[in-house]
Amino acid sequence: MDWFYIKGILILSGINLMAVLGLSLLTGFTGLFSFGHAGFMALGAYATAVMTVKFGIPFIPALLVGGLTAALASLFIGRLTLNLKGDYFCIATLGFGEAIRLILDNIQYFGGARGWPGIPQETTLLKVVILNIIAIIILKNLIRSRHGRNMIAIREEELASKIVGIDVFRYKMISLLISAFYAGIAGGMLGHYATFLQPKMFSLVKSTELTIIVIFGGLGSITGSVLGAVVLTALPELLRAFAQWRLVVYGAAVIFIMISRPEGLMGGKELSFMTIKSVLRYTKPWRKIGAFTEGRRQGRL
Amino acid sequence: MTQLIQQLINGLSIGSVYALMAVGYSLVYSIMNFSNFAHGGVIMLGSYFGFFLLTLFKLPFTAAFLGAALGAAVVAVIIERVAYSPLRARNAPFLYFIISAMGASIFLENFVIATIGPTFKTYPPVFPKEPFRFGPLFVGRLDMMMFLISVVCLAALVYFIDFTKTGKAIRATAYNMRASVLMGINTDMVIIIVFGIGGALAGIAGVLFGMKYTVYPQMGFITLKSFIAAVFGGLGSLPGAVIGSILLGVIETLTSGYISSQLRDLISFSLLIIILVIRPMGLMGRITEEKA
């Protein structure tokens, strides 16, 4: 268990977290279920790699290009599919994700199905952490804004939100666009961490994994997504000794979570500095008696 | 011309196997209104059951066939009991069903990898290699059997659903589950029967697929084709599922015959998106308007 190994796990968690944050906005806050996010990741990964390898653009601007490519694709795919209901949307995004993978399989410019080696390793732990913090801050502010509340309203009751005058299609589109942007950036970071790209890396399994992380962390909770991404990326690594059985356990655990605690780890709750402060305040062993009556007067206890 | 008819025949035989999968999937969708993503796992297990019954236990083909269907049906019912019925009891949103189904499919796939191994396995030859000859056309014995077995199974299913009392109960439950409960239909039993039928069809499809190609843990991937076929025909509509599957099979063989076999899957997935854009309810589906 040396630092190099732990660092690797942390970087992978951070990359997953970036994609999961976007998916959390889409699934957890807007209530749309996408199985095509690996497709957006693939687009971001290949676009970023083209920028750095073929055009020699520095890593961070290239990442932005990757994110924008995925976002552009989401505009196109959202236009076509966002009017679909429930399972139809799921299956449409699933088809989109697989189509992207199969298209990349056939483009010889990117090495086709054999893969594309020799991408420079640019993703460091520091960059991953900083990018994730920026992503979390943007996401948090978005969700607390009017737009975020509209998205949550759509999740809760689409018809009612339409009646009170929310442009449902537009907000679904914004949500898909931002989540695709995040997924594209995550893909770009993945490519420049693995130094190798192959369409196989972005199969349906990857989309499923991201969705499971969102659910495991809890729908509608950013804190949950962070916890979920770290725990579920680290867990299979720590279970390496089992190798073959770990994914069996993983599958069983997913079913178990669904039937026992479907709201996930955090389920709609957030861990903020305020909650930490209030928890500390009421568990302080040295707190004065007066704090109790003070709280009582304010109607808190 | 001969080549075209040849391709159409091949498409028909592969499409009929897709139909077996799509019907099982569509049946579950019509009752429970969610996509059973664990269907692929059941098909894969059915294929393995058939393989082991034929090679390890040296059973005759018919017995192995029925054994695989029965085994897959039992697996499907177990999945329903473990992964879905607790959710149903709690009236959970459809999202949770899908995640649970995906958990089940991850579990099945990796369980097989861990116990049996990730290698490809080939079925022993059941039918003689030389094809039937109709004038200038050749029809492989296996393709012929795939088509015949699928047609027989689908005919039996149609008879069951249209002319038996249980079939009536299934139709009633698909139409309105809550009203069916009030009318004294044991909807729990109906759901178990539907999963059993879907599982049996999946097992049969798995064996046919295994004989045509090979058996491997990830072969549940082919159910994506049955999703496409079901969407093509309209989710939850059985005739739609059959028509969609046959069309998909024909389109796929024509693509690999005339364009490139590498593009086959890509064409099917693009087809899916095109259909959803042009006619989202599928060929036979109805538009369900949401009411306030």
Coordinates of C-alpha atoms in Angstrom, one line a residue:
Chain A
M1 CA 0.0 0.0 0.0
D2 CA 2.4 2.7 -1.1
W3 CA 1.6 6.3 -1.8
F4 CA 1.8 5.7 -5.6
Y5 CA -1.0 3.1 -5.4
I6 CA -3.2 5.2 -3.2
K7 CA -2.6 8.2 -5.5
G8 CA -3.8 6.2 -8.4
I9 CA -7.0 5.2 -6.7
L10 CA -7.6 8.8 -5.7
I11 CA -7.1 10.1 -9.3
L12 CA -9.5 7.4 -10.6
S13 CA -12.0 8.3 -8.0
G14 CA -11.7 12.0 -9.0
I15 CA -12.2 11.2 -12.6
N16 CA -15.3 9.1 -11.8
L17 CA -16.5 11.9 -9.5
M18 CA -16.4 14.4 -12.3
A19 CA -18.6 12.3 -14.5
V20 CA -20.8 11.4 -11.6
L21 CA -21.3 15.0 -10.6
G22 CA -22.8 15.7 -14.1
L23 CA -24.9 12.6 -14.0
S24 CA -26.1 13.5 -10.5
L25 CA -27.4 16.8 -11.9
L26 CA -29.2 14.9 -14.7
T27 CA -30.5 11.9 -12.7
G28 CA -30.5 13.1 -9.1
F29 CA -31.8 16.6 -9.6
T30 CA -33.7 16.6 -12.9
G31 CA -34.9 13.0 -12.8
L32 CA -33.7 11.9 -16.2
F33 CA -32.1 8.5 -16.5
S34 CA -29.2 8.3 -19.0
F35 CA -27.3 5.2 -19.9
G36 CA -25.2 7.0 -22.5
H37 CA -22.8 8.9 -20.4
A38 CA -19.9 6.7 -21.3
G39 CA -20.6 7.9 -24.9
F40 CA -20.1 11.6 -23.8
M41 CA -17.0 10.5 -21.9
A42 CA -15.6 8.9 -25.0
L43 CA -16.3 12.0 -27.1
G44 CA -14.5 14.2 -24.5
A45 CA -11.6 11.8 -24.2
Y46 CA -11.0 11.6 -27.9
A47 CA -11.5 15.3 -28.5
T48 CA -9.0 16.2 -25.8
A49 CA -6.5 13.7 -27.0
V50 CA -6.8 15.0 -30.6
M51 CA -6.1 18.5 -29.2
T52 CA -3.1 17.6 -27.2
V53 CA -1.5 15.0 -29.4
K54 CA -2.3 16.1 -33.0
F55 CA -2.5 19.9 -32.4
G56 CA -0.2 20.3 -29.4
I57 CA -2.6 22.5 -27.4
P58 CA -1.9 22.5 -23.6
F59 CA -3.9 20.2 -21.4
I60 CA -6.4 22.4 -19.7
P61 CA -7.6 24.3 -22.8
A62 CA -7.8 20.9 -24.5
L63 CA -9.9 19.6 -21.7
L64 CA -12.3 22.4 -22.3
V65 CA -12.5 21.5 -25.9
G66 CA -13.3 17.9 -24.9
G67 CA -16.1 19.1 -22.6
L68 CA -17.5 21.4 -25.3
T69 CA -17.5 18.6 -27.8
A70 CA -19.5 16.4 -25.5
A71 CA -21.8 19.3 -24.8
L72 CA -22.4 19.9 -28.5
A73 CA -23.2 16.2 -29.0
S74 CA -25.7 16.5 -26.1
L75 CA -27.4 19.4 -27.8
F76 CA -28.0 17.2 -30.8
I77 CA -29.0 14.1 -28.9
G78 CA -31.1 16.0 -26.4
R79 CA -33.0 17.7 -29.3
L80 CA -34.0 14.3 -30.5
T81 CA -34.7 12.3 -27.4
L82 CA -35.6 14.6 -24.5
N83 CA -39.3 14.5 -25.4
L84 CA -39.4 10.8 -24.8
K85 CA -40.8 9.4 -21.7
G86 CA -39.3 7.1 -19.1
D87 CA -37.9 3.9 -20.5
Y88 CA -37.8 5.2 -24.0
F89 CA -35.3 7.9 -23.0
C90 CA -33.2 5.3 -21.2
I91 CA -33.1 3.1 -24.2
A92 CA -32.4 6.0 -26.6
T93 CA -29.4 7.2 -24.5
L94 CA -28.3 3.6 -24.3
G95 CA -28.4 3.3 -28.1
F96 CA -26.5 6.6 -28.4
G97 CA -23.7 5.5 -26.1
E98 CA -23.3 2.2 -27.9
A99 CA -23.4 4.0 -31.3
I100 CA -20.6 6.4 -30.3
R101 CA -18.5 3.4 -29.2
L102 CA -19.1 1.5 -32.4
I103 CA -18.4 4.6 -34.5
L104 CA -15.0 5.1 -32.7
D105 CA -14.3 1.4 -33.3
N106 CA -14.4 2.1 -37.0
I107 CA -12.3 5.3 -37.2
Q108 CA -8.8 4.2 -38.1
Y109 CA -7.5 7.7 -37.5
F110 CA -7.9 7.1 -33.8
G111 CA -6.6 3.5 -34.0
G112 CA -10.0 1.9 -34.3
A113 CA -10.9 -0.9 -32.0
R114 CA -7.2 -1.6 -31.2
G115 CA -6.9 1.6 -29.3
W116 CA -4.7 4.7 -29.3
P117 CA -1.5 4.5 -27.3
G118 CA 1.0 7.2 -26.5
I119 CA -1.2 9.9 -25.1
P120 CA 0.9 12.1 -22.7
Q121 CA 0.2 11.6 -19.0
E122 CA -1.0 15.1 -17.9
T123 CA -3.6 14.3 -15.3
T124 CA -2.1 14.8 -11.8
L125 CA -3.8 14.5 -8.4
L126 CA -3.6 18.2 -7.9
K127 CA -5.3 19.0 -11.2
V128 CA -8.0 16.4 -10.6
V129 CA -8.7 17.9 -7.1
I130 CA -8.8 21.5 -8.3
L131 CA -11.1 20.7 -11.2
N132 CA -13.4 18.7 -9.0
I133 CA -13.6 21.5 -6.4
I134 CA -14.5 24.0 -9.2
A135 CA -17.1 21.6 -10.6
I136 CA -18.6 21.1 -7.2
I137 CA -18.9 24.8 -6.5
I138 CA -20.5 25.5 -9.9
L139 CA -22.9 22.6 -9.4
K140 CA -23.8 23.6 -5.9
N141 CA -24.5 27.2 -6.9
L142 CA -26.5 26.1 -9.9
I143 CA -28.7 23.8 -7.8
R144 CA -29.4 26.5 -5.2
S145 CA -30.3 29.0 -7.9
R146 CA -33.7 29.5 -9.5
H147 CA -32.7 27.2 -12.4
G148 CA -31.7 24.4 -10.0
R149 CA -35.0 24.6 -8.2
N150 CA -36.9 24.4 -11.5
M151 CA -35.0 21.2 -12.3
I152 CA -35.9 19.7 -8.9
A153 CA -39.5 20.7 -9.6
I154 CA -39.4 18.8 -12.9
R155 CA -38.0 15.8 -11.1
E156 CA -40.8 15.8 -8.5
E157 CA -43.7 16.4 -10.9
E158 CA -43.2 17.2 -14.5
L159 CA -46.8 17.9 -15.3
A160 CA -47.2 20.3 -12.4
S161 CA -44.0 22.1 -13.3
K162 CA -45.3 22.6 -16.9
I163 CA -48.5 24.0 -15.5
V164 CA -46.8 26.6 -13.3
G165 CA -44.9 27.8 -16.4
I166 CA -41.5 26.1 -16.3
D167 CA -40.1 25.4 -19.7
V168 CA -39.6 21.7 -19.0
F169 CA -37.8 20.9 -22.3
R170 CA -35.4 23.8 -21.9
Y171 CA -34.4 22.9 -18.4
K172 CA -34.0 19.2 -19.3
M173 CA -31.7 20.4 -22.1
I174 CA -29.6 22.6 -19.8
S175 CA -29.3 19.7 -17.4
L176 CA -28.2 17.3 -20.1
L177 CA -25.8 19.9 -21.6
I178 CA -24.0 20.5 -18.3
S179 CA -23.8 16.9 -17.4
A180 CA -22.4 16.0 -20.8
F181 CA -19.8 18.8 -20.4
Y182 CA -18.7 17.3 -17.1
A183 CA -18.6 13.8 -18.6
G184 CA -16.5 15.1 -21.5
I185 CA -14.0 16.6 -19.1
A186 CA -13.9 13.4 -17.1
G187 CA -13.2 11.5 -20.3
G188 CA -10.4 13.8 -21.2
M189 CA -8.8 13.4 -17.8
L190 CA -9.2 9.6 -18.1
G191 CA -7.4 9.5 -21.4
H192 CA -4.5 11.6 -20.1
Y193 CA -4.2 9.5 -17.0
A194 CA -4.3 6.1 -18.7
T195 CA -2.1 7.4 -21.6
F196 CA -4.2 5.0 -23.7
L197 CA -7.7 5.2 -25.3
Q198 CA -9.8 2.4 -26.5
P199 CA -13.5 2.5 -27.4
K200 CA -14.0 -0.6 -25.2
M201 CA -13.2 1.6 -22.1
F202 CA -16.5 3.5 -22.7
S203 CA -19.0 0.6 -23.0
L204 CA -22.3 0.2 -21.4
V205 CA -20.6 -1.2 -18.3
K206 CA -19.0 2.3 -17.7
S207 CA -22.4 4.0 -18.0
T208 CA -23.9 1.5 -15.6
E209 CA -21.1 2.0 -13.1
L210 CA -21.7 5.8 -13.1
T211 CA -25.4 5.4 -12.6
I212 CA -24.8 3.0 -9.8
I213 CA -22.5 5.4 -8.1
V214 CA -25.1 8.2 -8.3
I215 CA -27.7 5.9 -6.8
F216 CA -25.4 4.5 -4.1
G217 CA -24.5 8.0 -3.0
G218 CA -28.1 9.1 -2.9
L219 CA -30.2 10.8 -5.5
G220 CA -30.3 14.6 -5.2
S221 CA -27.2 14.9 -3.0
I222 CA -23.8 16.3 -4.1
T223 CA -22.1 15.0 -0.9
G224 CA -23.5 11.6 -1.7
S225 CA -22.0 11.6 -5.1
V226 CA -18.6 12.5 -3.7
L227 CA -18.8 9.7 -1.1
G228 CA -20.2 7.3 -3.6
A229 CA -17.5 8.0 -6.2
V230 CA -14.7 7.6 -3.7
V231 CA -16.1 4.5 -2.0
L232 CA -17.2 2.6 -5.1
T233 CA -14.0 3.3 -7.0
A234 CA -11.8 2.3 -4.0
L235 CA -13.8 -0.7 -3.0
P236 CA -13.1 -2.9 -6.1
E237 CA -9.5 -1.9 -5.9
L238 CA -9.2 -2.9 -2.2
L239 CA -11.0 -6.2 -3.0
R240 CA -8.3 -7.1 -5.6
A241 CA -7.5 -10.2 -3.6
F242 CA -10.9 -11.6 -4.5
A243 CA -10.3 -10.5 -8.1
Q244 CA -13.0 -12.6 -9.8
W245 CA -15.6 -12.5 -7.0
R246 CA -15.5 -8.7 -6.4
L247 CA -17.9 -7.9 -9.2
V248 CA -20.3 -10.6 -8.0
V249 CA -20.3 -9.0 -4.6
Y250 CA -20.8 -5.6 -6.3
G251 CA -23.9 -6.8 -8.2
A252 CA -25.4 -8.4 -5.1
A253 CA -24.6 -5.2 -3.1
V254 CA -26.5 -3.1 -5.6
I255 CA -29.6 -5.2 -5.4
F256 CA -29.3 -5.2 -1.6
I257 CA -29.0 -1.4 -1.5
M258 CA -32.0 -1.0 -3.7
I259 CA -34.2 -3.3 -1.6
S260 CA -33.0 -2.1 1.8
R261 CA -31.9 1.5 1.6
P262 CA -33.0 2.9 -1.8
E263 CA -32.4 6.5 -0.9
G264 CA -28.7 5.7 -1.0
L265 CA -26.0 6.9 1.5
M266 CA -27.1 10.5 1.7
G267 CA -30.5 10.6 -0.1
G268 CA -31.3 14.2 -0.6
K269 CA -29.2 15.4 2.3
E270 CA -26.1 17.5 2.1
L271 CA -23.2 17.8 4.3
S272 CA -22.3 21.5 4.6
F273 CA -20.3 23.6 7.1
M274 CA -23.6 24.6 8.7
T275 CA -24.6 21.1 9.5
I276 CA -21.1 20.3 10.8
K277 CA -21.3 23.3 13.0
S278 CA -24.7 22.5 14.4
V279 CA -23.8 18.9 15.1
L280 CA -20.6 20.1 16.9
R281 CA -22.6 22.6 18.9
Y282 CA -25.1 20.1 20.2
T283 CA -22.6 17.4 21.0
K284 CA -20.1 19.7 22.8
P285 CA -19.6 18.1 26.2
W286 CA -18.6 21.4 27.7
R287 CA -21.5 23.4 26.4
K288 CA -23.3 25.6 28.9
I289 CA -26.7 24.8 30.3
G290 CA -27.8 28.1 28.9
A291 CA -27.4 26.8 25.3
F292 CA -30.2 24.4 25.8
T293 CA -32.7 27.0 27.0
E294 CA -31.4 29.4 24.3
G295 CA -32.1 26.8 21.6
R296 CA -35.5 26.1 23.1
R297 CA -36.5 29.7 23.0
Q298 CA -35.6 29.8 19.3
G299 CA -37.9 26.8 18.8
R300 CA -35.0 24.6 17.7
L301 CA -35.4 21.8 20.3
Chain B
M1 CA -31.8 -12.1 -56.8
T2 CA -30.9 -15.5 -55.4
Q3 CA -28.5 -13.9 -53.1
L4 CA -31.1 -11.4 -51.9
I5 CA -33.6 -14.2 -51.1
Q6 CA -30.8 -16.1 -49.4
Q7 CA -30.1 -13.1 -47.2
L8 CA -33.8 -12.7 -46.4
I9 CA -34.0 -16.3 -45.3
N10 CA -31.0 -15.9 -43.0
G11 CA -32.5 -12.6 -41.6
L12 CA -35.8 -14.4 -40.9
S13 CA -34.1 -17.1 -38.9
I14 CA -32.0 -14.8 -36.8
G15 CA -35.0 -12.4 -36.5
S16 CA -37.1 -15.2 -35.1
V17 CA -34.6 -15.8 -32.3
Y18 CA -34.6 -12.0 -31.6
A19 CA -38.4 -12.3 -31.4
L20 CA -38.2 -14.9 -28.6
M21 CA -36.1 -12.5 -26.6
A22 CA -38.1 -9.4 -27.4
V23 CA -41.4 -11.1 -26.6
G24 CA -40.1 -12.1 -23.2
Y25 CA -38.9 -8.6 -22.5
S26 CA -42.0 -7.0 -23.9
L27 CA -44.3 -9.2 -21.8
V28 CA -42.5 -8.1 -18.6
Y29 CA -42.7 -4.5 -19.8
S30 CA -46.4 -4.7 -20.5
I31 CA -47.1 -5.9 -17.0
M32 CA -44.6 -4.0 -14.8
N33 CA -43.8 -1.0 -17.1
F34 CA -40.1 -1.2 -16.7
S35 CA -37.2 -2.5 -18.8
N36 CA -36.0 -5.7 -17.4
F37 CA -32.2 -5.3 -18.0
A38 CA -31.5 -8.6 -16.3
H39 CA -33.1 -10.4 -19.3
G40 CA -29.7 -10.7 -21.0
G41 CA -28.3 -12.5 -17.9
V42 CA -31.1 -15.0 -18.1
I43 CA -30.5 -15.7 -21.8
M44 CA -26.8 -16.2 -21.1
L45 CA -27.5 -18.6 -18.2
G46 CA -30.1 -20.5 -20.4
S47 CA -27.4 -20.9 -23.0
Y48 CA -25.0 -22.3 -20.4
F49 CA -27.6 -24.7 -19.1
G50 CA -28.2 -26.1 -22.6
F51 CA -24.4 -26.4 -23.1
F52 CA -23.8 -28.3 -19.9
L53 CA -26.8 -30.5 -20.3
L54 CA -25.6 -31.5 -23.8
T55 CA -21.9 -31.9 -23.0
L56 CA -21.6 -33.0 -19.3
F57 CA -24.8 -34.9 -18.9
K58 CA -25.0 -36.1 -22.5
L59 CA -28.7 -35.6 -22.7
P60 CA -30.6 -35.9 -26.0
F61 CA -31.2 -32.5 -27.7
T62 CA -34.9 -32.2 -26.9
A63 CA -34.3 -32.9 -23.2
A64 CA -31.4 -30.4 -23.0
F65 CA -33.6 -27.9 -24.7
L66 CA -36.5 -28.3 -22.3
G67 CA -34.0 -28.4 -19.4
A68 CA -32.4 -25.1 -20.4
A69 CA -35.9 -23.5 -20.8
L70 CA -36.9 -24.7 -17.4
G71 CA -33.7 -23.6 -15.7
A72 CA -33.8 -20.1 -17.3
A73 CA -37.5 -19.8 -16.2
V74 CA -36.5 -20.7 -12.6
V75 CA -33.7 -18.1 -12.7
A76 CA -36.0 -15.4 -14.0
V77 CA -38.5 -16.1 -11.2
I78 CA -35.8 -16.0 -8.6
I79 CA -34.6 -12.7 -9.9
E80 CA -38.2 -11.4 -9.7
R81 CA -38.6 -12.6 -6.1
V82 CA -35.2 -11.3 -4.9
A83 CA -34.7 -8.1 -6.8
Y84 CA -38.1 -6.8 -7.8
S85 CA -40.9 -8.0 -5.5
P86 CA -39.5 -6.1 -2.4
L87 CA -39.5 -3.0 -4.5
R88 CA -43.0 -3.7 -5.8
A89 CA -44.3 -4.1 -2.2
R90 CA -43.0 -0.6 -1.5
N91 CA -44.3 1.0 -4.6
A92 CA -40.8 2.2 -5.5
P93 CA -40.3 4.4 -8.6
F94 CA -39.3 2.7 -11.8
L95 CA -35.8 4.0 -11.5
Y96 CA -35.1 1.6 -8.6
F97 CA -36.3 -1.3 -10.6
I98 CA -33.9 -0.5 -13.4
I99 CA -31.0 -0.2 -11.0
S100 CA -31.9 -3.4 -9.3
A101 CA -32.1 -5.1 -12.7
M102 CA -28.7 -3.9 -13.6
G103 CA -27.3 -5.2 -10.3
A104 CA -28.8 -8.6 -11.1
S105 CA -27.3 -8.6 -14.6
I106 CA -23.8 -7.6 -13.2
F107 CA -24.2 -10.4 -10.6
L108 CA -25.2 -13.1 -13.1
E109 CA -22.5 -12.2 -15.6
N110 CA -19.7 -12.1 -13.0
F111 CA -21.0 -15.1 -11.2
V112 CA -20.6 -17.1 -14.4
I113 CA -17.1 -15.6 -15.0
A114 CA -16.1 -16.6 -11.5
T115 CA -17.4 -20.1 -11.5
I116 CA -17.2 -21.3 -15.1
G117 CA -14.6 -18.9 -16.5
P118 CA -14.6 -16.2 -19.1
T119 CA -13.7 -18.5 -22.1
F120 CA -15.8 -19.0 -25.2
K121 CA -17.5 -22.4 -25.4
T122 CA -18.8 -24.1 -28.6
Y123 CA -21.9 -26.3 -28.7
P124 CA -21.3 -29.8 -29.9
P125 CA -22.8 -30.2 -33.4
V126 CA -26.4 -31.2 -33.0
F127 CA -27.5 -31.1 -36.6
P128 CA -25.6 -32.3 -39.7
K129 CA -23.7 -29.7 -41.5
E130 CA -25.1 -30.1 -45.0
P131 CA -27.9 -27.6 -45.7
F132 CA -31.3 -28.3 -47.3
R133 CA -31.5 -27.4 -50.9
F134 CA -34.5 -25.7 -52.5
G135 CA -33.6 -25.2 -56.2
P136 CA -30.7 -22.6 -56.1
L137 CA -31.3 -21.8 -52.4
F138 CA -29.5 -23.3 -49.5
V139 CA -31.0 -23.3 -46.0
G140 CA -28.8 -24.5 -43.2
R141 CA -30.5 -27.1 -41.0
L142 CA -29.7 -25.0 -37.9
D143 CA -31.3 -21.9 -39.4
M144 CA -34.3 -24.0 -40.3
M145 CA -34.6 -25.3 -36.8
M146 CA -34.1 -21.9 -35.3
F147 CA -37.0 -20.6 -37.3
L148 CA -39.3 -23.6 -36.7
I149 CA -38.7 -23.7 -33.0
S150 CA -39.2 -20.0 -32.6
V151 CA -42.5 -20.1 -34.5
V152 CA -43.7 -23.0 -32.5
C153 CA -42.9 -21.3 -29.2
L154 CA -44.5 -18.0 -30.3
A155 CA -47.6 -19.8 -31.5
A156 CA -47.8 -21.6 -28.1
L157 CA -47.5 -18.3 -26.4
V158 CA -50.2 -16.7 -28.5
Y159 CA -52.5 -19.6 -27.7
F160 CA -51.7 -19.4 -24.0
I161 CA -52.3 -15.6 -23.8
D162 CA -55.4 -15.5 -26.1
F163 CA -57.3 -18.7 -25.1
T164 CA -56.6 -19.7 -21.5
K165 CA -57.8 -18.3 -18.3
T166 CA -54.4 -17.5 -17.0
G167 CA -53.7 -15.7 -20.3
K168 CA -56.8 -13.6 -19.7
A169 CA -55.5 -12.7 -16.3
I170 CA -52.2 -11.6 -17.8
R171 CA -54.0 -9.4 -20.3
A172 CA -56.2 -7.9 -17.6
T173 CA -53.1 -7.2 -15.4
A174 CA -51.3 -5.6 -18.3
Y175 CA -54.3 -3.4 -18.9
N176 CA -54.7 -2.2 -15.4
M177 CA -53.0 -3.9 -12.5
R178 CA -55.0 -2.2 -9.7
A179 CA -58.4 -2.9 -11.2
S180 CA -57.3 -6.5 -11.7
V181 CA -56.5 -6.9 -8.0
L182 CA -60.0 -5.6 -7.2
M183 CA -61.5 -8.1 -9.7
G184 CA -59.8 -10.9 -7.7
I185 CA -56.9 -11.6 -9.9
N186 CA -53.8 -12.8 -8.1
T187 CA -51.5 -10.3 -9.7
D188 CA -48.5 -11.6 -7.8
M189 CA -49.0 -15.0 -9.3
V190 CA -49.5 -13.4 -12.8
I191 CA -46.2 -11.6 -12.4
I192 CA -44.4 -14.8 -11.5
I193 CA -46.0 -16.6 -14.5
V194 CA -45.0 -13.8 -16.8
F195 CA -41.4 -13.9 -15.6
G196 CA -41.4 -17.7 -15.9
I197 CA -42.6 -17.5 -19.5
G198 CA -40.1 -14.7 -20.3
G199 CA -37.3 -16.8 -18.7
A200 CA -38.3 -20.0 -20.6
L201 CA -38.3 -18.1 -24.0
A202 CA -35.0 -16.5 -23.0
G203 CA -33.5 -20.0 -22.3
I204 CA -34.7 -21.3 -25.7
A205 CA -33.3 -18.2 -27.4
G206 CA -30.0 -18.7 -25.5
V207 CA -29.6 -22.3 -26.6
L208 CA -30.4 -21.4 -30.3
F209 CA -28.0 -18.5 -30.1
G210 CA -25.3 -20.6 -28.5
M211 CA -25.7 -23.2 -31.2
K212 CA -25.5 -20.6 -34.0
Y213 CA -22.5 -18.8 -32.5
T214 CA -20.7 -19.5 -29.2
V215 CA -21.4 -19.3 -25.5
Y216 CA -19.6 -16.7 -23.3
P217 CA -20.4 -14.7 -20.2
Q218 CA -21.0 -11.4 -22.0
M219 CA -23.5 -12.8 -24.5
G220 CA -26.3 -11.0 -22.6
F221 CA -25.2 -8.1 -24.7
I222 CA -27.3 -9.4 -27.5
T223 CA -30.5 -8.5 -25.5
L224 CA -29.7 -4.9 -26.5
K225 CA -30.9 -6.1 -29.9
S226 CA -34.2 -7.3 -28.4
F227 CA -34.6 -3.9 -26.7
I228 CA -34.2 -2.3 -30.1
A229 CA -36.7 -4.7 -31.7
A230 CA -39.2 -4.1 -28.9
V231 CA -38.9 -0.3 -29.2
F232 CA -39.1 -0.7 -33.0
G233 CA -42.5 -2.5 -32.6
G234 CA -43.7 -0.5 -29.7
L235 CA -42.8 -1.3 -26.0
G236 CA -45.2 -3.7 -24.4
S237 CA -46.8 -4.9 -27.7
L238 CA -46.2 -8.5 -28.4
P239 CA -47.1 -8.5 -32.2
G240 CA -44.9 -5.3 -32.4
A241 CA -42.0 -7.2 -30.7
V242 CA -42.3 -10.0 -33.3
I243 CA -42.5 -7.7 -36.3
G244 CA -39.7 -5.5 -35.0
S245 CA -37.5 -8.5 -34.4
I246 CA -38.0 -9.9 -37.9
L247 CA -37.4 -6.5 -39.5
L248 CA -34.2 -6.0 -37.4
G249 CA -32.9 -9.5 -38.3
V250 CA -33.5 -8.9 -42.0
I251 CA -31.9 -5.4 -41.8
E252 CA -28.9 -6.8 -40.0
T253 CA -28.2 -9.6 -42.4
L254 CA -28.7 -7.3 -45.4
T255 CA -26.2 -4.8 -43.8
S256 CA -23.6 -7.5 -43.2
G257 CA -24.3 -9.0 -46.6
Y258 CA -24.2 -5.9 -48.8
I259 CA -22.3 -3.2 -46.8
S260 CA -20.0 -4.5 -44.0
S261 CA -20.5 -6.8 -41.1
Q262 CA -18.5 -4.3 -38.9
L263 CA -21.3 -1.8 -39.4
R264 CA -24.1 -4.2 -38.4
D265 CA -24.4 -3.2 -34.8
L266 CA -23.9 0.5 -35.6
I267 CA -26.7 0.4 -38.1
S268 CA -29.1 -1.2 -35.5
F269 CA -28.3 1.4 -32.9
S270 CA -28.7 4.2 -35.3
L271 CA -32.0 2.7 -36.4
L272 CA -33.1 2.8 -32.8
I273 CA -32.5 6.5 -32.5
I274 CA -34.1 7.2 -35.9
I275 CA -37.2 5.3 -34.9
L276 CA -37.5 7.0 -31.6
V277 CA -37.3 10.4 -33.4
I278 CA -39.8 9.6 -36.2
R279 CA -42.3 7.4 -34.4
P280 CA -41.5 7.2 -30.7
M281 CA -44.3 4.8 -29.9
G282 CA -43.0 2.3 -32.4
L283 CA -44.9 0.6 -35.2
M284 CA -47.7 -1.0 -33.1
G285 CA -47.5 1.1 -30.0
R286 CA -50.2 3.5 -28.7
I287 CA -49.5 7.0 -27.6
T288 CA -50.3 7.3 -23.9
E289 CA -51.2 10.8 -23.1
E290 CA -50.5 11.9 -19.5
K291 CA -53.4 13.4 -17.7
A292 CA -53.4 15.9 -14.9

